[in-house]
Amino acid sequence: MRKFTTVADIGPLDIALAEAAEIKKDRFAFTELGRNKTLLMIFFNSSLRTRLSTQKAAMNLGMNVMVLDVNQGAWKLETERGVVMDGDKAEHLLEAIPVMASYCDIIGVRAFAGLTDKKEDYEERVIEQFIKYSGKPVFSMEAATRHPLQSFADLITIEEFKTKPRPKVVMTWAPHPRALPQAVPNSFAEWMNVTDYDFVITHPKGYELDPKFVGRAVVEYDQRRAFEGADFIYAKNWSAYADPNYGKVISTDRDWTVDTEKMALTDNAFFMHCLPVRRNMIVTDDVIESDRSLVIPEAANREISAQTVIKRMLETL
Ligand code: AN0
Ligand code: CP
């Protein structure tokens, strides 16, 4: 695998899931594969899980790991070609990418959407430049429109906990005080649409996602109706996608917070969230602390999804 930014890059999900399960059984079975190979992780945005789980995954494979926080200690990077660089950005991505690539074998990139220019975000300008100019395998650690390592970990988690062959999975919007990207919900929908699960998306009017990601999902504007009979509740906030509100918070209605009363409408559903989560905005303390909450095993599976992807990249070097 030379790039990992979308569900299509992973190929058939049953094969990927089997490979992930094999890794989970013995995560140190492939420590020779990464010997003398270097992973460079580049962060344009903050991270707890992605940073630690991806580094751990690479170490499990015997790799050396370097981490660069672009906004802390590196030169600020210009990402657009043609700009007269008379502002605060001292270096251009077009030099920085080949330089960084010369020190490593595989590159992971986190670069969130700016949420001001929809076209720029949805063209994935930053990660696409890494793919084009680095000459190295590149994987997304959350780019502007997708977070595939998260979605892969979410899928692994659902497969581990489901008790029906075709569970009902409900992705629900929930309130948050600040504008967040659509990457996590887009990506989760993209992955769920490749499964044969019953997949429902619920959100207030105005929070419609790009139809390309919604795909075959049923969109239900009544959150309580959406929750009926659900096996998995996947909560996430996102900012508006539709114009003219692209990237804006248009509601913080706490009637959408996931609470015990709403969970009671489900078929004893598991609760999922990618984290970080704001308690009592997205989900109440009671629900996230309940024995149906999967947030910790879900986060733990980030090590497994990352290791599966990095292993495949090492195999093509
Ligand atoms: C980010 C987001 O919503 O995309 C990262 C989630 C994994 N969340 C925040 O910025 C709070
Ligand atoms: N879920 C996730 O990607 O978390 P971080 O932003 O902490 O990496």
Coordinates of C-alpha atoms and ligand atoms in Angstrom, one line a residue:
M1 CA 0.0 0.0 0.0
R2 CA 1.5 3.3 -1.1
K3 CA -1.2 5.6 0.3
F4 CA -3.9 5.4 2.9
T5 CA -6.4 8.3 2.9
T6 CA -9.8 6.6 2.0
V7 CA -11.6 3.3 2.6
A8 CA -10.8 2.3 -1.0
D9 CA -7.1 2.2 -0.2
I10 CA -7.5 -0.7 2.3
G11 CA -9.2 -3.0 -0.2
P12 CA -11.7 -5.7 0.9
L13 CA -12.7 -5.1 4.5
D14 CA -12.9 -8.8 5.4
I15 CA -9.2 -9.2 4.5
A16 CA -8.2 -6.1 6.4
L17 CA -10.2 -7.1 9.4
A18 CA -8.6 -10.6 9.4
E19 CA -5.1 -9.0 9.2
A20 CA -6.0 -6.7 12.1
A21 CA -7.2 -9.6 14.2
E22 CA -3.9 -11.5 13.5
I23 CA -1.9 -8.4 14.6
K24 CA -4.0 -8.1 17.7
K25 CA -3.3 -11.7 18.7
D26 CA 0.4 -11.1 18.5
R27 CA 1.4 -7.5 17.9
F28 CA 5.1 -8.4 18.1
A29 CA 5.0 -11.1 15.3
F30 CA 6.4 -8.7 12.7
T31 CA 9.2 -6.9 14.6
E32 CA 11.8 -7.7 11.8
L33 CA 9.7 -6.0 9.1
G34 CA 10.4 -2.4 10.2
R35 CA 14.1 -2.9 11.2
N36 CA 16.1 0.2 10.2
K37 CA 13.0 1.8 8.7
T38 CA 11.9 5.2 9.9
L39 CA 8.4 6.6 10.3
L40 CA 8.0 10.3 10.3
M41 CA 4.8 11.6 11.8
I42 CA 3.9 15.2 11.0
F43 CA 1.3 17.1 13.0
F44 CA -0.2 20.4 11.9
N45 CA -2.8 19.9 14.7
S46 CA -3.0 18.6 18.3
S47 CA -3.4 14.9 19.1
L48 CA -3.3 12.5 22.0
R49 CA -4.5 9.1 20.6
T50 CA -3.1 9.3 17.1
R51 CA 0.3 10.4 18.3
L52 CA 0.6 7.6 20.8
S53 CA -1.1 4.8 19.1
T54 CA 0.6 5.3 15.7
Q55 CA 4.0 5.6 17.4
K56 CA 3.3 2.4 19.4
A57 CA 2.2 0.6 16.2
A58 CA 5.4 1.5 14.4
M59 CA 7.5 0.5 17.4
N60 CA 5.7 -2.9 17.5
L61 CA 6.9 -3.3 13.9
G62 CA 10.5 -2.6 14.9
M63 CA 10.6 0.9 13.3
N64 CA 12.3 4.0 14.4
V65 CA 9.9 6.9 14.8
M66 CA 10.3 10.7 14.5
V67 CA 7.6 13.2 15.3
L68 CA 7.4 16.7 14.1
D69 CA 4.9 19.2 15.4
V70 CA 4.9 21.8 12.7
N71 CA 3.5 24.5 14.8
Q72 CA 5.8 24.0 17.8
G73 CA 9.5 24.5 17.0
A74 CA 9.5 24.1 13.2
W75 CA 9.3 26.9 10.7
K76 CA 5.8 27.9 9.9
L77 CA 4.9 26.3 6.5
E78 CA 3.2 28.0 3.6
T79 CA 1.0 25.4 1.8
E80 CA -0.2 27.4 -1.3
R81 CA 2.0 27.8 -4.4
G82 CA 2.4 31.3 -5.8
V83 CA 2.1 33.2 -2.5
V84 CA 4.5 36.1 -1.9
M85 CA 5.9 34.9 1.4
D86 CA 6.2 38.2 3.2
G87 CA 4.1 37.1 6.2
D88 CA 4.8 34.8 9.2
K89 CA 5.5 31.6 7.2
A90 CA 9.3 31.1 6.8
E91 CA 9.3 27.9 4.7
H92 CA 7.3 26.4 1.8
L93 CA 5.8 22.9 1.8
L94 CA 7.4 22.4 -1.6
E95 CA 10.9 22.4 -0.1
A96 CA 9.9 21.0 3.3
I97 CA 8.2 17.8 1.9
P98 CA 11.2 16.5 -0.1
V99 CA 13.6 17.4 2.8
M100 CA 11.4 15.6 5.3
A101 CA 11.0 12.7 2.9
S102 CA 14.8 12.3 2.6
Y103 CA 15.0 11.4 6.3
C104 CA 12.3 8.6 6.4
D105 CA 10.7 5.7 4.7
I106 CA 7.0 6.2 5.5
I107 CA 5.1 9.5 6.3
G108 CA 2.0 10.0 8.5
V109 CA 0.3 13.4 8.2
R110 CA -2.3 15.2 10.4
A111 CA -3.7 18.3 8.7
F112 CA -7.2 19.3 9.6
A113 CA -9.6 21.3 7.5
G114 CA -9.3 25.1 7.8
L115 CA -13.1 25.3 7.7
T116 CA -13.0 28.6 5.8
D117 CA -12.6 27.5 2.2
K118 CA -14.7 24.4 1.4
K119 CA -13.1 23.9 -2.0
E120 CA -9.5 24.0 -0.5
D121 CA -10.5 21.6 2.3
Y122 CA -12.3 19.1 0.0
E123 CA -9.5 19.1 -2.5
E124 CA -7.3 17.8 0.4
R125 CA -4.5 20.2 -0.7
V126 CA -2.1 19.5 2.1
I127 CA -2.0 15.7 2.2
E128 CA -2.2 15.5 -1.6
Q129 CA 1.0 17.5 -1.8
F130 CA 2.7 15.0 0.5
I131 CA 1.5 12.2 -1.7
K132 CA 2.7 14.0 -4.9
Y133 CA 6.0 15.4 -3.8
S134 CA 7.4 13.0 -1.1
G135 CA 7.9 9.9 -3.2
K136 CA 7.2 7.9 0.0
P137 CA 4.1 6.0 1.2
V138 CA 1.8 8.5 3.0
F139 CA -1.0 7.8 5.4
S140 CA -3.6 10.1 6.8
M141 CA -3.6 10.7 10.6
E142 CA -6.8 12.9 10.0
A143 CA -6.7 15.0 6.9
A144 CA -9.2 17.7 5.9
T145 CA -12.1 15.4 4.9
R146 CA -11.4 12.0 6.4
H147 CA -9.9 10.2 9.4
P148 CA -9.5 6.6 8.1
L149 CA -7.3 5.2 10.9
Q150 CA -10.2 6.2 13.3
S151 CA -12.8 4.6 11.1
F152 CA -10.8 1.4 10.7
A153 CA -10.5 1.2 14.5
D154 CA -14.2 1.9 14.8
L155 CA -15.0 -0.9 12.4
I156 CA -12.7 -3.3 14.2
T157 CA -14.5 -2.4 17.5
I158 CA -18.0 -2.9 16.0
E159 CA -16.9 -6.3 14.7
E160 CA -15.6 -7.3 18.1
F161 CA -18.7 -6.3 20.0
K162 CA -21.6 -6.9 17.6
T163 CA -24.0 -9.7 18.5
K164 CA -26.0 -9.7 15.2
P165 CA -24.6 -10.2 11.7
R166 CA -26.2 -6.9 10.5
P167 CA -26.3 -4.5 13.5
K168 CA -28.1 -1.2 13.4
V169 CA -25.4 1.5 13.6
V170 CA -26.5 5.1 14.2
M171 CA -24.2 8.1 13.8
T172 CA -25.6 11.0 15.7
W173 CA -24.6 14.7 15.6
A174 CA -24.2 16.1 19.2
P175 CA -23.5 19.7 20.4
H176 CA -20.1 21.2 20.8
P177 CA -19.1 24.8 21.5
R178 CA -16.4 25.1 18.8
A179 CA -16.4 24.4 15.1
L180 CA -15.1 20.9 14.3
P181 CA -14.2 19.4 10.9
Q182 CA -16.5 16.9 9.1
A183 CA -13.6 14.5 8.7
V184 CA -14.6 12.0 11.4
P185 CA -18.3 11.7 10.4
N186 CA -17.5 11.7 6.7
S187 CA -15.0 8.9 7.1
F188 CA -17.1 6.9 9.5
A189 CA -20.0 7.1 6.9
E190 CA -17.6 6.1 4.1
W191 CA -16.5 3.0 6.0
M192 CA -20.0 2.0 7.2
N193 CA -21.3 2.3 3.6
V194 CA -18.9 -0.5 2.6
T195 CA -20.3 -2.8 5.2
D196 CA -23.7 -4.5 5.1
Y197 CA -24.8 -2.9 8.4
D198 CA -28.1 -1.0 8.8
F199 CA -26.6 2.5 8.8
V200 CA -28.5 5.6 9.9
I201 CA -27.3 9.2 10.3
T202 CA -29.2 11.7 12.5
H203 CA -28.6 15.4 12.9
P204 CA -30.4 18.7 13.1
K205 CA -31.5 20.5 9.8
G206 CA -28.6 22.4 8.4
Y207 CA -26.0 19.8 9.3
E208 CA -26.3 17.7 6.2
L209 CA -22.9 16.1 5.2
D210 CA -21.5 15.9 1.7
P211 CA -23.8 13.4 -0.2
K212 CA -20.7 11.7 -1.5
F213 CA -20.1 10.5 2.1
V214 CA -23.7 9.9 3.1
G215 CA -24.1 7.4 0.3
R216 CA -26.7 4.7 1.1
A217 CA -27.2 5.8 4.7
V218 CA -30.7 6.6 5.9
V219 CA -30.9 10.2 7.2
E220 CA -33.4 10.6 10.0
Y221 CA -33.9 14.1 11.4
D222 CA -35.7 12.8 14.5
Q223 CA -32.9 11.7 16.8
R224 CA -35.2 9.7 19.1
R225 CA -36.7 7.8 16.2
A226 CA -33.2 7.1 14.8
F227 CA -32.2 5.6 18.2
E228 CA -35.0 3.1 18.2
G229 CA -33.6 -0.5 18.0
A230 CA -30.0 0.7 17.6
D231 CA -27.1 -1.6 18.4
F232 CA -24.4 1.0 18.3
I233 CA -24.7 4.8 18.9
Y234 CA -21.7 6.6 17.3
A235 CA -21.8 10.2 18.6
K236 CA -19.8 13.1 17.0
N237 CA -20.1 16.8 16.5
W238 CA -19.3 18.4 13.2
S239 CA -19.7 22.0 11.8
A240 CA -22.0 22.7 8.9
Y241 CA -21.0 21.5 5.5
A242 CA -23.8 23.2 3.5
D243 CA -23.3 26.7 2.1
P244 CA -23.6 29.5 3.2
N245 CA -22.7 28.1 6.7
Y246 CA -19.6 26.0 5.8
G247 CA -17.4 25.5 8.8
K248 CA -19.8 27.2 11.2
V249 CA -21.6 26.2 14.4
I250 CA -25.3 26.7 13.7
S251 CA -26.6 25.0 16.8
T252 CA -25.4 24.0 20.3
D253 CA -28.8 22.5 21.2
R254 CA -28.3 20.3 24.2
D255 CA -31.5 18.4 23.4
W256 CA -29.1 16.5 21.1
T257 CA -26.8 15.4 23.9
V258 CA -26.7 11.6 24.2
D259 CA -28.2 10.7 27.6
T260 CA -29.6 7.7 29.5
E261 CA -33.1 8.4 28.4
K262 CA -32.2 8.3 24.7
M263 CA -30.0 5.3 25.1
A264 CA -33.1 3.5 26.6
L265 CA -34.8 3.8 23.2
T266 CA -32.1 1.6 21.7
D267 CA -31.7 -2.2 21.8
N268 CA -29.2 -1.9 24.7
A269 CA -26.8 -0.2 22.3
F270 CA -23.1 0.3 22.8
F271 CA -21.9 3.9 23.0
M272 CA -19.0 5.0 20.8
H273 CA -17.0 8.2 20.3
C274 CA -13.6 8.7 18.8
L275 CA -12.5 11.0 21.6
P276 CA -11.5 13.6 22.7
V277 CA -15.1 14.2 24.0
R278 CA -16.7 17.0 25.9
R279 CA -18.8 15.5 28.7
N280 CA -22.3 16.8 29.1
M281 CA -22.2 18.4 25.7
I282 CA -21.8 15.4 23.5
V283 CA -22.6 12.7 26.1
T284 CA -23.6 12.6 29.7
D285 CA -21.3 11.3 32.4
D286 CA -23.7 8.4 33.0
V287 CA -23.6 7.1 29.4
I288 CA -19.9 7.4 28.9
E289 CA -19.2 5.7 32.2
S290 CA -21.7 3.0 31.6
D291 CA -20.8 -0.6 30.9
R292 CA -22.1 -0.2 27.4
S293 CA -19.5 2.5 26.6
L294 CA -16.8 1.4 24.2
V295 CA -14.7 4.6 24.1
I296 CA -11.7 2.9 25.7
P297 CA -11.5 -0.3 23.6
E298 CA -12.2 1.9 20.6
A299 CA -9.2 4.1 21.3
A300 CA -7.1 1.0 22.1
N301 CA -7.9 -0.4 18.6
R302 CA -6.2 2.7 17.1
E303 CA -2.9 0.9 17.7
I304 CA -4.2 -2.1 15.7
S305 CA -5.6 -0.1 12.8
A306 CA -2.4 1.9 12.6
Q307 CA -0.2 -1.2 12.8
T308 CA -2.2 -2.9 10.0
V309 CA -1.7 0.1 7.7
I310 CA 2.0 0.6 8.5
K311 CA 2.7 -3.1 8.1
R312 CA 1.1 -3.1 4.6
M313 CA 3.3 0.0 3.7
L314 CA 6.4 -1.7 5.0
E315 CA 5.6 -4.7 2.8
T316 CA 5.7 -2.5 -0.3
L317 CA 9.0 -0.8 0.4
Ligands
AN0_1 C1 -11.1 16.7 16.1 C2 -12.2 16.5 15.1 O1 -13.4 16.6 15.5 O2 -11.9 16.3 13.9 C3 -10.3 15.4 16.2 C4 -11.1 14.2 16.5 C5 -10.3 12.9 16.4 N1 -11.6 17.0 17.4 C6 -11.3 18.2 18.0 O3 -10.7 19.0 17.5 C7 -11.9 18.4 19.4
CP2 N1 -9.4 10.1 18.0 C1 -8.3 10.8 17.7 O1 -7.8 10.9 16.6 O2 -7.8 11.4 18.8 P1 -6.5 12.4 18.8 O3 -7.0 13.7 18.2 O4 -6.2 12.6 20.3 O5 -5.4 11.9 18.0

